[in-house]
Coordinates of C-alpha atoms in Angstrom, one line a residue:
X1 CA 79.9 88.1 127.6
X2 CA 81.4 84.7 127.7
X3 CA 82.3 83.0 124.4
X4 CA 82.6 79.2 124.3
X5 CA 85.8 78.7 122.2
X6 CA 85.3 74.9 122.4
X7 CA 81.9 75.0 120.7
X8 CA 81.7 72.8 117.5
X9 CA 82.0 74.5 114.2
X10 CA 78.5 74.0 112.7
X11 CA 79.4 75.2 109.1
X12 CA 81.6 72.2 108.4
X13 CA 78.5 70.2 107.5
X14 CA 77.0 73.0 105.4
X15 CA 78.5 73.6 102.0
X16 CA 76.1 76.4 100.9
X17 CA 78.0 79.7 100.3
X18 CA 76.7 82.7 102.3
X19 CA 77.9 86.3 102.7
X20 CA 76.6 88.0 105.9
X21 CA 77.4 90.6 108.5
X22 CA 79.9 89.0 111.0
X23 CA 78.9 88.3 114.5
X24 CA 81.1 87.9 117.6
X25 CA 81.0 84.3 118.8
X26 CA 80.0 82.8 115.5
X27 CA 81.3 79.2 115.7
X28 CA 81.8 79.1 111.9
X29 CA 84.7 81.5 112.3
X30 CA 86.6 79.1 114.5
X31 CA 89.6 80.9 115.9
X32 CA 88.5 84.2 114.4
X33 CA 85.2 84.2 116.2
X34 CA 86.1 87.1 118.6
X35 CA 87.3 89.4 115.9
X36 CA 84.1 90.8 114.4
X37 CA 83.5 94.4 115.2
X38 CA 85.6 97.5 115.6
X39 CA 88.8 97.7 117.7
X40 CA 90.4 101.0 118.6
X41 CA 92.9 102.5 121.0
X42 CA 91.3 103.5 124.3
X43 CA 92.4 104.0 127.9
X44 CA 93.8 100.8 129.3
X45 CA 96.0 102.1 132.1
X46 CA 95.7 105.4 134.0
X47 CA 97.3 108.3 132.2
X48 CA 97.5 106.7 128.7
X49 CA 94.2 107.2 127.0
X50 CA 95.3 106.6 123.4
X51 CA 98.4 106.1 121.3
X52 CA 98.9 102.5 122.3
X53 CA 100.3 101.9 118.8
X54 CA 104.1 102.2 118.3
X55 CA 106.2 101.8 115.2
X56 CA 109.9 101.8 114.2
X57 CA 111.2 101.8 110.7
X58 CA 114.5 102.6 109.0
X59 CA 114.3 104.7 105.8
X60 CA 116.9 105.6 103.2
X61 CA 118.3 109.1 103.9
X62 CA 120.1 110.6 100.9
X63 CA 123.5 112.2 101.7
X64 CA 123.4 111.1 105.3
X65 CA 126.2 109.2 107.2
X66 CA 124.9 106.6 107.8
X67 CA 122.7 106.7 104.7
X68 CA 119.5 106.0 106.6
X69 CA 117.3 107.5 109.4
X70 CA 115.3 105.7 112.0
X71 CA 111.7 106.9 112.3
X72 CA 109.6 106.3 115.4
X73 CA 105.8 106.8 115.4
X74 CA 103.1 106.7 118.1
X75 CA 99.7 106.1 116.6
X76 CA 96.0 105.5 116.9
X77 CA 94.4 102.8 115.0
X78 CA 90.9 101.6 113.9
X79 CA 90.7 97.9 112.9
X80 CA 87.2 96.9 111.7
X81 CA 86.1 93.3 110.9
X82 CA 82.6 93.4 109.2
X83 CA 81.7 90.7 106.7
X84 CA 82.0 86.9 106.7
X85 CA 82.0 84.8 103.6
X86 CA 81.1 81.2 104.5
X87 CA 81.5 78.0 102.5
X88 CA 84.1 79.4 100.0
X89 CA 85.0 76.4 97.8
X90 CA 88.4 75.6 96.5
X91 CA 87.9 72.7 94.0
X92 CA 90.0 69.7 94.4
X93 CA 90.8 67.1 91.7
X94 CA 91.3 63.3 92.1
X95 CA 91.1 60.2 90.0
X96 CA 90.3 58.1 93.0
X97 CA 86.7 56.9 92.7
X98 CA 86.5 56.1 96.4
X99 CA 87.1 59.8 97.5
X100 CA 83.9 61.6 97.9
X101 CA 85.2 65.1 97.8
X102 CA 88.6 66.8 97.6
X103 CA 87.1 70.3 97.7
X104 CA 88.5 72.6 100.4
X105 CA 86.1 74.9 102.3
X106 CA 87.2 78.3 103.7
X107 CA 85.5 80.9 105.9
X108 CA 86.8 84.4 105.4
X109 CA 86.5 87.6 107.5
X110 CA 87.2 90.9 105.9
X111 CA 88.9 93.8 107.6
X112 CA 89.9 97.5 107.1
X113 CA 92.8 99.0 109.0
X114 CA 93.4 102.7 109.3
X115 CA 96.3 104.3 111.2
X116 CA 97.1 107.9 112.0
X117 CA 100.2 109.1 113.9
X118 CA 99.8 111.3 116.9
X119 CA 103.6 111.9 117.4
X120 CA 106.8 111.1 115.5
X121 CA 110.6 111.6 115.8
X122 CA 113.4 110.6 113.5
X123 CA 117.2 110.6 113.8
X124 CA 119.1 112.0 112.0
X125 CA 116.4 114.7 111.7
X126 CA 115.1 114.9 108.2
X127 CA 112.2 117.4 108.4
X128 CA 110.0 114.7 107.0
X129 CA 108.6 113.0 110.1
X130 CA 105.1 114.5 109.6
X131 CA 102.7 116.1 112.0
X132 CA 100.1 114.7 114.3
X133 CA 97.1 113.4 112.5
X134 CA 99.1 112.3 109.5
X135 CA 97.7 109.1 107.9
X136 CA 100.5 106.6 107.8
X137 CA 98.8 103.3 106.9
X138 CA 95.6 101.9 105.3
X139 CA 95.1 98.2 104.6
X140 CA 92.1 96.3 103.4
X141 CA 92.3 92.5 103.6
X142 CA 90.9 89.1 104.6
X143 CA 91.5 86.7 107.4
X144 CA 91.0 83.1 106.4
X145 CA 90.0 80.0 108.3
X146 CA 90.6 76.7 106.5
X147 CA 87.9 74.2 107.4
X148 CA 89.3 71.2 105.6
X149 CA 92.4 69.9 103.8
X150 CA 94.8 71.8 106.0
X151 CA 98.4 71.5 105.0
X152 CA 100.8 70.7 107.8
X153 CA 98.3 72.0 110.3
X154 CA 98.1 75.5 108.9
X155 CA 94.5 76.5 109.6
X156 CA 94.6 80.3 109.2
X157 CA 95.7 82.9 106.6
X158 CA 95.8 86.6 106.0
X159 CA 95.6 88.4 102.7
X160 CA 96.7 92.0 103.0
X161 CA 96.9 94.8 100.4
X162 CA 98.8 98.0 101.0
X163 CA 98.5 101.2 98.9
X164 CA 102.3 101.5 98.6
X165 CA 102.0 98.6 96.1
X166 CA 102.4 95.5 98.2
X167 CA 100.2 92.4 98.4
X168 CA 100.9 89.8 101.1
X169 CA 99.7 86.2 101.8
X170 CA 100.6 85.0 105.3
X171 CA 99.8 81.5 106.6
X172 CA 99.8 80.1 110.1
X173 CA 98.3 78.3 113.0
X174 CA 95.9 79.3 115.8
X175 CA 96.1 78.3 119.4
X176 CA 93.9 78.9 122.5
X177 CA 95.7 79.4 125.8
X178 CA 94.2 79.6 129.3
X179 CA 95.1 82.8 130.9
X180 CA 97.6 85.3 129.5
X181 CA 99.7 84.1 126.5
X182 CA 103.4 84.8 126.6
X183 CA 104.6 87.9 124.8
X184 CA 108.1 87.4 123.3
X185 CA 110.9 89.4 124.9
X186 CA 113.7 91.5 123.3
X187 CA 112.3 91.6 119.8
X188 CA 114.7 94.2 118.4
X189 CA 114.6 96.4 115.3
X190 CA 118.4 96.5 114.6
X191 CA 119.4 96.1 110.9
X192 CA 120.4 92.5 110.1
X193 CA 123.7 92.0 108.5
X194 CA 125.8 94.8 109.9
X195 CA 126.6 93.4 113.4
X196 CA 125.2 94.4 116.7
X197 CA 127.9 96.5 118.3
X198 CA 125.6 99.4 119.0
X199 CA 128.0 101.0 121.4
X200 CA 130.9 101.5 119.0
X201 CA 129.4 101.2 115.5
X202 CA 128.8 104.7 113.8
X203 CA 126.5 102.8 111.4
X204 CA 124.1 101.9 114.2
X205 CA 124.1 105.4 115.8
X206 CA 120.4 106.1 115.0
X207 CA 119.4 103.0 117.0
X208 CA 121.7 104.0 119.9
X209 CA 120.2 107.4 119.9
X210 CA 116.7 106.1 120.5
X211 CA 117.9 103.5 123.0
X212 CA 119.5 106.3 125.0
X213 CA 116.7 108.9 124.3
X214 CA 113.5 106.9 124.5
X215 CA 110.7 108.0 122.3
X216 CA 107.7 108.7 124.5
X217 CA 105.4 110.4 122.0
X218 CA 102.7 112.4 123.7
X219 CA 103.1 110.5 127.0
X220 CA 104.4 112.8 129.8
X221 CA 106.6 110.7 132.1
X222 CA 105.6 113.0 134.9
X223 CA 102.0 111.9 134.5
X224 CA 102.9 108.3 134.0
X225 CA 105.8 107.5 136.5
X226 CA 108.0 104.7 135.3
X227 CA 106.9 104.9 131.6
X228 CA 109.8 103.3 129.7
X229 CA 109.1 104.7 126.3
X230 CA 109.5 102.8 123.1
X231 CA 112.8 101.0 122.9
X232 CA 114.0 99.8 119.4
X233 CA 116.0 97.1 121.1
X234 CA 113.0 95.7 123.0
X235 CA 110.0 96.5 120.9
X236 CA 107.6 94.3 122.9
X237 CA 108.2 95.9 126.3
X238 CA 105.1 98.1 126.0
X239 CA 102.9 95.2 125.1
X240 CA 104.1 93.4 128.3
X241 CA 103.6 96.6 130.3
X242 CA 100.0 96.9 129.1
X243 CA 99.3 93.4 130.5
X244 CA 100.3 94.3 134.1
X245 CA 97.6 94.0 136.7
X246 CA 94.9 92.6 134.5
X247 CA 93.2 89.3 134.7
X248 CA 93.2 87.5 131.3
X249 CA 90.9 84.5 131.4
X250 CA 91.8 83.1 127.9
X251 CA 93.8 84.1 124.9
X252 CA 93.4 83.2 121.3
X253 CA 96.7 83.4 119.5
X254 CA 97.0 83.8 115.7
X255 CA 100.6 83.4 114.3
X256 CA 101.1 84.3 110.6
X257 CA 104.1 84.2 108.4
X258 CA 104.7 85.0 104.7
X259 CA 107.6 82.5 104.6
X260 CA 105.5 79.4 105.2
X261 CA 104.9 77.1 102.3
X262 CA 103.7 79.0 99.2
X263 CA 103.0 82.3 101.1
X264 CA 104.8 85.5 100.2
X265 CA 104.8 89.2 99.3
X266 CA 104.5 90.7 95.8
X267 CA 105.7 94.3 95.3
X268 CA 105.5 96.8 92.5
X269 CA 108.8 97.2 90.5
X270 CA 109.8 100.5 92.3
X271 CA 109.5 98.9 95.8
X272 CA 111.3 95.7 94.6
X273 CA 114.2 97.8 93.3
X274 CA 114.5 100.3 96.1
X275 CA 113.4 98.8 99.4
X276 CA 112.0 95.4 98.8
X277 CA 109.4 94.1 101.4
X278 CA 110.7 90.6 101.7
X279 CA 108.7 89.0 104.5
X280 CA 106.1 89.7 107.2
X281 CA 105.5 87.9 110.5
X282 CA 102.6 88.9 112.7
X283 CA 101.1 87.6 115.9
X284 CA 97.7 88.6 117.2
X285 CA 96.7 88.0 120.9
X286 CA 92.9 88.2 121.4
X287 CA 92.4 88.4 125.1
X288 CA 89.3 87.8 127.2
X289 CA 89.8 90.0 130.2
X290 CA 87.8 89.7 133.5
X291 CA 86.8 93.2 134.3
X292 CA 84.8 93.1 137.6
X293 CA 82.8 90.1 136.4
X294 CA 82.3 91.4 132.8
X295 CA 84.4 90.1 129.9
X296 CA 86.3 92.8 128.0
X297 CA 87.9 91.9 124.7
X298 CA 91.4 93.2 124.0
X299 CA 93.6 92.8 121.0
X300 CA 97.4 93.0 121.0
X301 CA 99.7 92.4 118.0
X302 CA 103.3 92.4 117.0
X303 CA 104.2 92.7 113.3
X304 CA 107.7 92.6 111.8
X305 CA 108.1 93.4 108.1
X306 CA 111.6 92.9 106.7
X307 CA 112.8 95.4 104.1
X308 CA 115.9 94.7 102.0
X309 CA 118.0 97.6 100.8
X310 CA 121.7 98.9 100.9
X311 CA 123.4 95.7 99.8
X312 CA 125.6 93.9 100.4
X313 CA 125.4 92.6 104.0
X314 CA 128.5 93.1 106.0
X315 CA 128.6 89.8 107.9
X316 CA 129.6 87.6 105.0
X317 CA 126.1 86.3 104.4
X318 CA 124.5 86.6 101.0
X319 CA 121.8 89.2 100.1
X320 CA 121.1 92.8 101.1
X321 CA 121.1 94.3 104.6
X322 CA 117.7 93.5 106.1
X323 CA 115.8 96.2 108.0
X324 CA 113.0 95.3 110.5
X325 CA 109.9 97.4 110.4
X326 CA 108.2 96.7 113.8
X327 CA 104.7 97.7 114.8
X328 CA 102.9 96.9 118.1
X329 CA 99.5 97.9 119.5
X330 CA 97.0 97.2 122.3
X331 CA 93.4 97.9 121.5
X332 CA 89.9 97.1 122.9
X333 CA 86.7 96.2 121.1
X334 CA 84.4 99.3 121.0
X335 CA 81.5 98.2 118.8
X336 CA 80.0 95.2 117.1
X337 CA 79.5 95.1 113.3
X338 CA 76.8 97.4 111.9
X339 CA 74.2 95.4 110.0
X340 CA 73.2 98.6 108.1
X341 CA 76.7 99.0 106.9
X342 CA 76.8 95.6 105.3
X343 CA 73.2 95.3 104.0
X344 CA 74.1 96.0 100.3
X345 CA 76.9 93.4 100.4
X346 CA 74.7 90.7 101.9
X347 CA 71.4 91.1 100.1
X348 CA 70.6 88.0 98.1
X349 CA 69.1 88.3 94.6
X350 CA 65.7 86.7 94.2

């Protein structure tokens, strides 16, 4: 299957609103056109059949010294994009009689994300890391493609809702790259505002523990020689490792940030008081892989959510200590959207 990413977007000329089951390659979706369907963890390299999702987060740990623990998860994920809403109108207002229309048109693609851990470790040990199969995340939301009236070139957005009590709007830009797009190096999960002397700082001991004792989850290094484990000081290493020895023909890059323009995160009062989710940055790499002449679709992502708690910072800067919550995954598309599943949402009244 080859998708023409340069194809014109036909819906720009059609202002009729339409809700339908999404289809891979639909030009109206623009940079989102490869997302429709279900993405899951599957075997990508020999010996690692699942668990390509990795997560690191610092959590308050009452009575501990330091007063937090670092939790590492290995997980499986299902990410499903199913319905597209075309021609969504945002009404614009102008007094200029020469302007034909100031309305903005948006195409949206809905998604459901479900994550279950298959292994976890924390340090210091709390007894609360959870067992294999534990549900650790669920998120319904929308990806947006702005067809007109873009502001400062921002052509995509993401609306995310999380059962903890968070609602996020991230904005960003899309890009199409020939071949394999660069994965950033040395994205670390160290707390921000306490220094970076991991060798000598007792406060950073939980991070040093996992740097020196890599979390490998269910992966047996004897079965996968050279497997580096998940390193909190280089959280993207496993993304880069997953790209070894594959032929990526083209990559669609979606970069999204809650700190752009009027984007942001809203939290319920408890979260705002105790561990405020202050920002979220995420990058999605949609890869078209040449697999013996057939195109396989892969999806990688890096997401960093900043949590603010334990104030004040210790570096003289204002605000609370900031704790990166970093998640990565590498998935493949396993199914196209099911028309039967969406029929009740798309049926038009007569």
